[in-house]
Short mmCIF file of C-alpha atoms and ligand atoms in Angstrom, two decimals:
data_model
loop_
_atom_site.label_atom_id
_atom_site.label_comp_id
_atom_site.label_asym_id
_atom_site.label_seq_id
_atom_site.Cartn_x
_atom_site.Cartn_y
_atom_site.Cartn_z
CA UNK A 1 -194.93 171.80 -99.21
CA UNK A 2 -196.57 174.85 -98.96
CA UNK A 3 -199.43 176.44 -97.61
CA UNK A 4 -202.01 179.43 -97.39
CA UNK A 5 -204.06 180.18 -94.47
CA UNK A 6 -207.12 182.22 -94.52
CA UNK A 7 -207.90 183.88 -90.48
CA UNK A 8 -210.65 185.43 -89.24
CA UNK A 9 -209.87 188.75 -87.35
CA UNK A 10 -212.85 189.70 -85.35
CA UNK A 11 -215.82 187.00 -84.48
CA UNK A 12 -216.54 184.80 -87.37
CA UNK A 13 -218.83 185.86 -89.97
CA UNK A 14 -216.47 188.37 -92.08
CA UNK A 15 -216.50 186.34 -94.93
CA UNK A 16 -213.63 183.60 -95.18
CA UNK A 17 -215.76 181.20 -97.36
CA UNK A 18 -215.48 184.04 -99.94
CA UNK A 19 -211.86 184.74 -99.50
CA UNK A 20 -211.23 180.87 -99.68
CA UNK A 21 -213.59 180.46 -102.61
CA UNK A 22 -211.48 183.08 -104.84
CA UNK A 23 -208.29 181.66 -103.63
CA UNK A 24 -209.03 178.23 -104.72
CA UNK A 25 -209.43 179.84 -108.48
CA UNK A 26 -206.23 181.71 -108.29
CA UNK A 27 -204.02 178.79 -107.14
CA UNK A 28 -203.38 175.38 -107.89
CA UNK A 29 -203.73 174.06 -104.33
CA UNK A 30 -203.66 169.97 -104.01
CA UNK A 31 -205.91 170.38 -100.31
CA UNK A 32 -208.33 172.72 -98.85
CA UNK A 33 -208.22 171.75 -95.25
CA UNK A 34 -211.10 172.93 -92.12
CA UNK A 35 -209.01 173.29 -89.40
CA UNK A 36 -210.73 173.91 -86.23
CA UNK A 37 -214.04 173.66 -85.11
CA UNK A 38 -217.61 171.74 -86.21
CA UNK A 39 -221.28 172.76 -87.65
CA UNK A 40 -220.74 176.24 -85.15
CA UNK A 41 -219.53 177.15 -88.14
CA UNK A 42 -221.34 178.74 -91.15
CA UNK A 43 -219.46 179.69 -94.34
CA UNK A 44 -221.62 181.08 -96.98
CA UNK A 45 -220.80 181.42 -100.70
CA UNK A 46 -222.08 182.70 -104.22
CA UNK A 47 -220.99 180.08 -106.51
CA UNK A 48 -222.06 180.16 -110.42
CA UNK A 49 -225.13 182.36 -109.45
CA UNK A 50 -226.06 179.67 -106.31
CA UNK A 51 -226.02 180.16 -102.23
CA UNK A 52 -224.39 178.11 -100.68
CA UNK A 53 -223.84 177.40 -96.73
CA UNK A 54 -221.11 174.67 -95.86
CA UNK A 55 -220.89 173.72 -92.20
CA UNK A 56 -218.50 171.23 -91.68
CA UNK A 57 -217.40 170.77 -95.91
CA UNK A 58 -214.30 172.87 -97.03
CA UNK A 59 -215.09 174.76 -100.16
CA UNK A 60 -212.24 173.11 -102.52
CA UNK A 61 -215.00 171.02 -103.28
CA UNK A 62 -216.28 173.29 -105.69
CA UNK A 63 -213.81 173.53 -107.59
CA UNK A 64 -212.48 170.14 -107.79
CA UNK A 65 -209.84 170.18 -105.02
CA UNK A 66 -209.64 167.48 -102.45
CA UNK A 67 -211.11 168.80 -99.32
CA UNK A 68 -210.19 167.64 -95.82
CA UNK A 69 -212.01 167.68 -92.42
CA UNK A 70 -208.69 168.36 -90.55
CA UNK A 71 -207.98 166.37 -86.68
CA UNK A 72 -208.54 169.98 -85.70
CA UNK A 73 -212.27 169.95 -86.38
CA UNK A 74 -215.35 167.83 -84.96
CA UNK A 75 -217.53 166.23 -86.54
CA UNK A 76 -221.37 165.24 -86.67
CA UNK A 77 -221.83 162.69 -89.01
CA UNK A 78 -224.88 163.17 -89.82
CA UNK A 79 -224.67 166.99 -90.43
CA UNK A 80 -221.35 165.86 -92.80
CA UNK A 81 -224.29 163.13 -95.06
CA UNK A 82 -226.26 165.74 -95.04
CA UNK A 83 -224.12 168.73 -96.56
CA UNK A 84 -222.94 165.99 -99.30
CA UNK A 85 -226.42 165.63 -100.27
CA UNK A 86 -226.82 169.05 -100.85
CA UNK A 87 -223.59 169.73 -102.68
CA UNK A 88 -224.93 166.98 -104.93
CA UNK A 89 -228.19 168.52 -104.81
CA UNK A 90 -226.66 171.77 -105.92
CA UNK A 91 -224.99 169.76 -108.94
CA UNK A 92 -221.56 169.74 -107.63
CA UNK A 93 -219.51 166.24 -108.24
CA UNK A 94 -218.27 165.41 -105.01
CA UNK A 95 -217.15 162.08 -105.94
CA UNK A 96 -213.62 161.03 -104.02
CA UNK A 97 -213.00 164.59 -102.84
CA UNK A 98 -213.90 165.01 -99.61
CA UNK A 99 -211.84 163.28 -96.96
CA UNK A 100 -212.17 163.25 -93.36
CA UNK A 101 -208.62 162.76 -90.76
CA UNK A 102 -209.07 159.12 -89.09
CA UNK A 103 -208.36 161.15 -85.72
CA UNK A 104 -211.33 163.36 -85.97
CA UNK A 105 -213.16 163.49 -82.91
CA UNK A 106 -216.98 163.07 -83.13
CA UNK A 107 -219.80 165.55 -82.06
CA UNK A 108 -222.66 162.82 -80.70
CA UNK A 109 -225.69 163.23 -80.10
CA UNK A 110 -225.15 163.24 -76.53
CA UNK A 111 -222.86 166.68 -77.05
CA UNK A 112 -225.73 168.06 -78.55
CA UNK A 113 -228.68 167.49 -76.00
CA UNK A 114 -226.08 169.02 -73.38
CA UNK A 115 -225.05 172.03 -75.31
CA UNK A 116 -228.76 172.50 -76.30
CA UNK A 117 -229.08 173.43 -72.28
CA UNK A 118 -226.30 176.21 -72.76
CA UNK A 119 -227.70 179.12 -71.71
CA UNK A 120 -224.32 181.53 -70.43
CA UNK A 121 -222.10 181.30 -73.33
CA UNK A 122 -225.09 181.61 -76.28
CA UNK A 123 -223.38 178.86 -78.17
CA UNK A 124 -224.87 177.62 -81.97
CA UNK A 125 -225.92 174.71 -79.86
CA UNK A 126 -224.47 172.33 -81.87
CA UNK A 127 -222.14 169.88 -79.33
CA UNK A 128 -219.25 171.86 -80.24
CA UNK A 129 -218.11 172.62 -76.50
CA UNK A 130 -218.85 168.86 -75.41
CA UNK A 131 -216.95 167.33 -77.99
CA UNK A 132 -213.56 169.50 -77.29
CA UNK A 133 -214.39 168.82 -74.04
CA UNK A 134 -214.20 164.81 -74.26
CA UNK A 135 -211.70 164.76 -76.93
CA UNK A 136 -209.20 166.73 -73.96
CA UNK A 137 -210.52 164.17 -71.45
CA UNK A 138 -209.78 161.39 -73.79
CA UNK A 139 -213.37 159.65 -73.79
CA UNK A 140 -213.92 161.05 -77.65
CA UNK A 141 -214.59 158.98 -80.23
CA UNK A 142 -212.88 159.13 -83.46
CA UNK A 143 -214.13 159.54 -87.34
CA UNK A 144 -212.13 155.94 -87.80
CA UNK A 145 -214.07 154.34 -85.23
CA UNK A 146 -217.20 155.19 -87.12
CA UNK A 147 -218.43 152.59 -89.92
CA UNK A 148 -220.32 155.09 -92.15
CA UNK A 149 -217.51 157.12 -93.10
CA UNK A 150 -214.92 154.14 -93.64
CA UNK A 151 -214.73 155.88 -97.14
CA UNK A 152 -213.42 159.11 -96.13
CA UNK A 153 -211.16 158.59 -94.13
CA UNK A 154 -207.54 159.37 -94.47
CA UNK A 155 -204.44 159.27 -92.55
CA UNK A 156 -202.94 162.71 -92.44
CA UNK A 157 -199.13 161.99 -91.85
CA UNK A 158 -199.40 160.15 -94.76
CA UNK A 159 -201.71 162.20 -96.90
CA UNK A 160 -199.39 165.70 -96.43
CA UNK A 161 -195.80 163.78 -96.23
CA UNK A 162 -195.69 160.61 -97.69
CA UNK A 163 -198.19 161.19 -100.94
CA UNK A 164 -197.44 160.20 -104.09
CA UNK A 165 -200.13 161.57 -105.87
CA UNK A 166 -198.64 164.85 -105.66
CA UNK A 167 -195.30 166.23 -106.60
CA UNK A 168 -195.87 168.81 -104.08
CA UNK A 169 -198.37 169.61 -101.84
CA UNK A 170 -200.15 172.90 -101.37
CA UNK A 171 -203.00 173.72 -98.81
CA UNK A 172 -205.03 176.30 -98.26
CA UNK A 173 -206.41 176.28 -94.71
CA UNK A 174 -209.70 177.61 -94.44
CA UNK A 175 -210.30 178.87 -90.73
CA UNK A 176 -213.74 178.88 -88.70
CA UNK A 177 -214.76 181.11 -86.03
CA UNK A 178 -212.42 184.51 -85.43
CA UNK A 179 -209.80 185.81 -83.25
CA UNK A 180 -212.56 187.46 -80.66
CA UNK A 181 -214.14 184.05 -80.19
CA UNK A 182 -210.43 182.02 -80.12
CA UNK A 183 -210.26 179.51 -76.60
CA UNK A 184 -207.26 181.33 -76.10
CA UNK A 185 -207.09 185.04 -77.25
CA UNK A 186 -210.81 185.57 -77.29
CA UNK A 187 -213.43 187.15 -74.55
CA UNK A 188 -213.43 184.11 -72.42
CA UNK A 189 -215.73 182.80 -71.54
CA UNK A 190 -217.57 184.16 -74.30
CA UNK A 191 -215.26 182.22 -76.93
CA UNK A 192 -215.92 179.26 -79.06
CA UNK A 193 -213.86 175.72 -77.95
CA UNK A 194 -211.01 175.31 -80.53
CA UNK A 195 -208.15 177.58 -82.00
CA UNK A 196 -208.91 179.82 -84.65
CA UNK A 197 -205.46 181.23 -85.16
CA UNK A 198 -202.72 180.43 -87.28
CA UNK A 199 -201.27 178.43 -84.37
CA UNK A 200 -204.83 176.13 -85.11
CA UNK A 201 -203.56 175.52 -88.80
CA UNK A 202 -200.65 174.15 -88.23
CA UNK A 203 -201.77 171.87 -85.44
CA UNK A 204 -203.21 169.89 -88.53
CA UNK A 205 -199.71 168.26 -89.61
CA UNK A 206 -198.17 171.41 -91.90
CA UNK A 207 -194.86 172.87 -90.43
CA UNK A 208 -194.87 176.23 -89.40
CA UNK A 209 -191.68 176.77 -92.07
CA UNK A 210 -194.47 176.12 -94.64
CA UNK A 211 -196.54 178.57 -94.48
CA UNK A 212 -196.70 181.71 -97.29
CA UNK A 213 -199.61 183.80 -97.01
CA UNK A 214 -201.71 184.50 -94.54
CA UNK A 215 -205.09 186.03 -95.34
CA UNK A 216 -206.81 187.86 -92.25
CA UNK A 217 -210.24 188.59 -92.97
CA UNK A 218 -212.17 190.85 -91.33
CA UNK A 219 -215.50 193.53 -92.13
CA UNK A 220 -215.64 197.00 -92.07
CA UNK A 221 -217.92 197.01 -88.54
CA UNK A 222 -218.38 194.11 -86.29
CA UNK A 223 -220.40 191.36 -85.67
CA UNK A 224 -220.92 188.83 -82.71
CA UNK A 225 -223.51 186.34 -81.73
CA UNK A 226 -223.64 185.30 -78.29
CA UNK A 227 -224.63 186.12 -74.62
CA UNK A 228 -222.85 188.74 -74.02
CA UNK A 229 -223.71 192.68 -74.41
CA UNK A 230 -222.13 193.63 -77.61
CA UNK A 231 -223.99 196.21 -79.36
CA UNK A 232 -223.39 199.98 -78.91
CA UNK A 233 -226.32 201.85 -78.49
CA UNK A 234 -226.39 203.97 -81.70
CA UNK A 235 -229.84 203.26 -83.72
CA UNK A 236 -227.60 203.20 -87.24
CA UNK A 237 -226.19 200.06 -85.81
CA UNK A 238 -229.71 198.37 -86.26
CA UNK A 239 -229.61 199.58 -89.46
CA UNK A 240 -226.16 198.32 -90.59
CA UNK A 241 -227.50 194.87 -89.18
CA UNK A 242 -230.35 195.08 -91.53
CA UNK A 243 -228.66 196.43 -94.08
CA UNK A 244 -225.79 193.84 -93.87
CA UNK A 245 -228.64 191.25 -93.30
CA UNK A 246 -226.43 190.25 -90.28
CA UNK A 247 -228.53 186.73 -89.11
CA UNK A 248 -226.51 183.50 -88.52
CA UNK A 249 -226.02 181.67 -91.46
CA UNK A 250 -225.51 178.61 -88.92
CA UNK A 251 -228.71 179.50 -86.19
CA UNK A 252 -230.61 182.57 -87.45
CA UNK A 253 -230.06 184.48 -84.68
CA UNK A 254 -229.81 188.59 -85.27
CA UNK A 255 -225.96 189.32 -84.95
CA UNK A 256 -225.03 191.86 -82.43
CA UNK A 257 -223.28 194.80 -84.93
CA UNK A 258 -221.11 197.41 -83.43
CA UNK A 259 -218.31 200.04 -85.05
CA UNK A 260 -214.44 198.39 -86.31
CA UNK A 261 -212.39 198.19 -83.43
CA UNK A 262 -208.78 198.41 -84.69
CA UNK A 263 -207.61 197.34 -81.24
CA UNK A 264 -208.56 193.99 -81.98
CA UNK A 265 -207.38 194.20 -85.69
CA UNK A 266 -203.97 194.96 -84.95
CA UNK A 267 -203.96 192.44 -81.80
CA UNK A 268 -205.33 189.86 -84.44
CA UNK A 269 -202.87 190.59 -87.42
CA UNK A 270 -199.68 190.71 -84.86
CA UNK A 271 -200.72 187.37 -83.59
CA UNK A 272 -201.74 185.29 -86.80
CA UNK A 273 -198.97 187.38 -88.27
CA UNK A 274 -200.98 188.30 -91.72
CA UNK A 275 -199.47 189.73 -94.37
CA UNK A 276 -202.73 190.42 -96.25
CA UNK A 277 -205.96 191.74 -94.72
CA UNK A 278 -209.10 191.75 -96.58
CA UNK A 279 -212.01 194.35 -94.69
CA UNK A 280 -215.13 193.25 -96.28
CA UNK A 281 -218.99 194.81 -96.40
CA UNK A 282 -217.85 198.32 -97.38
CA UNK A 283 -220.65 198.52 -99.38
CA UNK A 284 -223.10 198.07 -96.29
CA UNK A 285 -221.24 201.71 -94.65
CA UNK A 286 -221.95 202.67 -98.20
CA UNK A 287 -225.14 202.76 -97.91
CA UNK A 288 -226.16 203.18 -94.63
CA UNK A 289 -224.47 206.45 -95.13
CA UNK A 290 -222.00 206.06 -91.54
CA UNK A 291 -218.72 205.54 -91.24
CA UNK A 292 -217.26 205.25 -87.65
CA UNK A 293 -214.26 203.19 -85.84
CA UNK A 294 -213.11 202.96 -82.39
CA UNK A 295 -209.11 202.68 -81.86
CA UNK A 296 -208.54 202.08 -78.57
CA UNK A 297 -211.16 203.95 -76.80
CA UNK A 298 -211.68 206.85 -79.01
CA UNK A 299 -214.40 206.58 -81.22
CA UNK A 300 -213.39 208.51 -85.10
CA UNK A 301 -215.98 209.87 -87.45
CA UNK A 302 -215.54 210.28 -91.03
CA UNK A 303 -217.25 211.91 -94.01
CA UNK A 304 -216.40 209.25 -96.78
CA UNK A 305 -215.86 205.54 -97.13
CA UNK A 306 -212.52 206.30 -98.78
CA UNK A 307 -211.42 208.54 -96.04
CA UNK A 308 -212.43 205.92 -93.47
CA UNK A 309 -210.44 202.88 -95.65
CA UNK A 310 -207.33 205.04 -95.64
CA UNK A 311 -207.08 205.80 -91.57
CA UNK A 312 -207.37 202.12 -91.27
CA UNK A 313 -204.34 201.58 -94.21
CA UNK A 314 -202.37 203.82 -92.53
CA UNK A 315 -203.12 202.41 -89.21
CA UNK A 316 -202.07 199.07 -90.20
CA UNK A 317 -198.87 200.29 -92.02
CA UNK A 318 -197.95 202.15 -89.11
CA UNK A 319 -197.16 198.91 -86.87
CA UNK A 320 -197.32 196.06 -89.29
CA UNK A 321 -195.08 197.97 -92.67
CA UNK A 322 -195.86 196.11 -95.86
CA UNK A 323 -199.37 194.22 -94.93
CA UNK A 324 -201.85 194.38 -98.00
CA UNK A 325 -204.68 195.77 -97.10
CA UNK A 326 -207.47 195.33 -99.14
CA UNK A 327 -211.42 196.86 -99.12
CA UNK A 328 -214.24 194.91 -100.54
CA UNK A 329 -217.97 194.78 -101.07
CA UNK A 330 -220.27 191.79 -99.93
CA UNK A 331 -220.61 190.04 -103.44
CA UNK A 332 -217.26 191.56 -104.83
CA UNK A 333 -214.53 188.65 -105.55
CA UNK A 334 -212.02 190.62 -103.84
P1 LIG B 401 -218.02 181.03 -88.68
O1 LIG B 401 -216.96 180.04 -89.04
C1 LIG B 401 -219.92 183.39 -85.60
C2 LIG B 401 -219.95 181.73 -81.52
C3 LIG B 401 -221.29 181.41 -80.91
C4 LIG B 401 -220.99 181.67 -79.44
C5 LIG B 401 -219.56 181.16 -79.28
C6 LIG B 401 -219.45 179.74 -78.76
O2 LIG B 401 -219.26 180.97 -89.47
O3 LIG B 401 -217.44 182.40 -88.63
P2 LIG B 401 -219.91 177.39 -79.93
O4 LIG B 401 -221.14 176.85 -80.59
O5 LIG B 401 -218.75 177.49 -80.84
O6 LIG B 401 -219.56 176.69 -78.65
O7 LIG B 401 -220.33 178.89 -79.49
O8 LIG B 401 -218.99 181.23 -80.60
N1 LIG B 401 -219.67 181.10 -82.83
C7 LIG B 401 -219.70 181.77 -84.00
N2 LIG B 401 -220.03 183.03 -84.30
N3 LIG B 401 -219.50 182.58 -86.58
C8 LIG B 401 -219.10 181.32 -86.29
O9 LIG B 401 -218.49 180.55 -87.19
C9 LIG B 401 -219.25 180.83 -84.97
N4 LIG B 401 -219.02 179.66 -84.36
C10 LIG B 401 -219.26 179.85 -83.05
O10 LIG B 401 -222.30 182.24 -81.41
O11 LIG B 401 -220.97 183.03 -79.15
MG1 LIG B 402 -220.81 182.06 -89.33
#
């Protein structure tokens, strides 16, 4: 068995639907698993021409790959119908590819009234919190308690190590949320409820000894939506945010845009140990005509984007020799 992971390094939104998209045509992966958290998360993606926002749905599906709602995740069965229908919608032959872990726990309705009253954390409102909440307390309810999706479900021992559809199986774990929002390593309490690291991924039934490559994703300036103060006060933030068009793909909301913190980054890479790092939206710095990082506390200025790219190269090299870092615009492949 093997398996790729793709990691977000800052607070969601830095594009891992795209990363995972182009690594599903590079590889022949058997299983593109979600492994950690529900419809909080909103992964957007240009595919043949089409935009397309998955919630709960792994992208494998687009390209013909069996695509699994890991026991890591929650689910809200409706929200999971609906997506279907507009994969279908979108002309893309679902049939017998997406699969959902019999020991999913469900998002209910119930989670979603109460997290509709969150008003501290600034959460997508979508029962995420509730749901971790009872599966830990062990009143959750599971995906193979649930009639509906008696046709998706699967049993993961046996689906990852005792298939015999597969000579060998190959995953590619596509993460949700980032690093900065992680129940563990993020701003608590201003986090999400689930693990977003590598440590999530493997919490889905893949051994550690497994894995090969791990993709941290990240942009060239940051994003965050929440309650907390997050923006610096610079007016060519607002106009990265426009330029960017940084609203929630999941709620709408205006994301809260402030300057690359490489603190984070190299807290993020050390811990999900990535060996390739992809820092994407170069083109927004581009062309809002500013390019500025904090390490640590001091703030950097530069004159070009290229100058800027290499500080950060040389950053990462410095105390993580031999990562692969990689710069990207918003609708480049890679
Ligand atoms: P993707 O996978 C950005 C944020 C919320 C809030 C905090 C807790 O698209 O990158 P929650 O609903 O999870 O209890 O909210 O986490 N949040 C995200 N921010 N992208 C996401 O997912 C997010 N999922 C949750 O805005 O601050
Ligand atoms: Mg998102």
């Amino acid at each position: 068995m093997l398996a790729d992971v793709v990691v977000d390094l800052q607070y969601g939104d830095c594009g891992k639907g795209k990363i995972t998209n182009f690594l599903c045509t590079q590889n022949d992966y058997t299983h593109v698993i979600r492994y950690n958290g529900g419809c909080n998360a909103g992964h957007t993606i240009y595919h043949e021409g089409k935009k397309i926002i998955t919630h709960h749905i792994p992208c494998g599906v687009l390209h013909g790959i069996k695509s699994v709602i890991g026991p890591g995740c929650v689910l809200n069965v409706k929200q999971f119908f609906k997506e279907i229908k507009e994969l279908e919608d979108a002309g893309i032959n679902t049939e017998g590819l997406i699969k959902v872990a019999s020991n999913v726990n469900i998002i209910t309705d119930f989670h979603m009234i109460e997290d509709k009253e969150d008003t501290e954390i600034g959460t997508t409102k979508r029962g995420n919190g509730p749901a971790y909440r009872d599966k830990y307390g062990r009143k959750g309810v599971l995906a193979l308690e649930v009639p509906e999706l008696e046709e998706y479900i699967i049993d993961m021992y046996t689906e990852l190590h005792e298939n015999e559809e597969f000579g060998e199986i190959r995953v590619l774990f596509e993460g949700a949320q980032g690093f900065g929002l992680d129940i563990d390593w993020g701003d608590y309490p201003y986090v999400t409820s689930s693990h977003c690291t590598v440590g999530g991924a493997i919490l889905n039934g893949v051994p550690p000894s497994c894995i090969r490559d791990v993709w941290g994703v990240a942009k060239v300036y940051e994003t965050y939506v929440g309650a907390k103060e997050f923006q610096g006060h610079e007016p060519e933030l607002e106009k990265i945010r426009e330029i960017g068009d940084e609203y929630g793909a999941t709620t709408g909301r205006p994301r809260q845009t402030n300057w690359l913190d490489l603190d984070l980054i190299r807290k993020a890479i050390n811990i999900n140990g990535a060996n390739i790092v992809v820092f994407n939206k170069i083109d927004v710095l581009e062309k809002a005509k500013t390019w500025i990082l904090y390490d640590s506390i001091n703030a950097f200025h530069f004159d070009t984007g290229e100058d800027m790219n290499y500080y950060i190269k040389d950053y990462i090299n410095k105390f993580k020799p031999n990562t692969e870092v990689l710069f990207s615009g918003n609708k480049e492949i890679i």
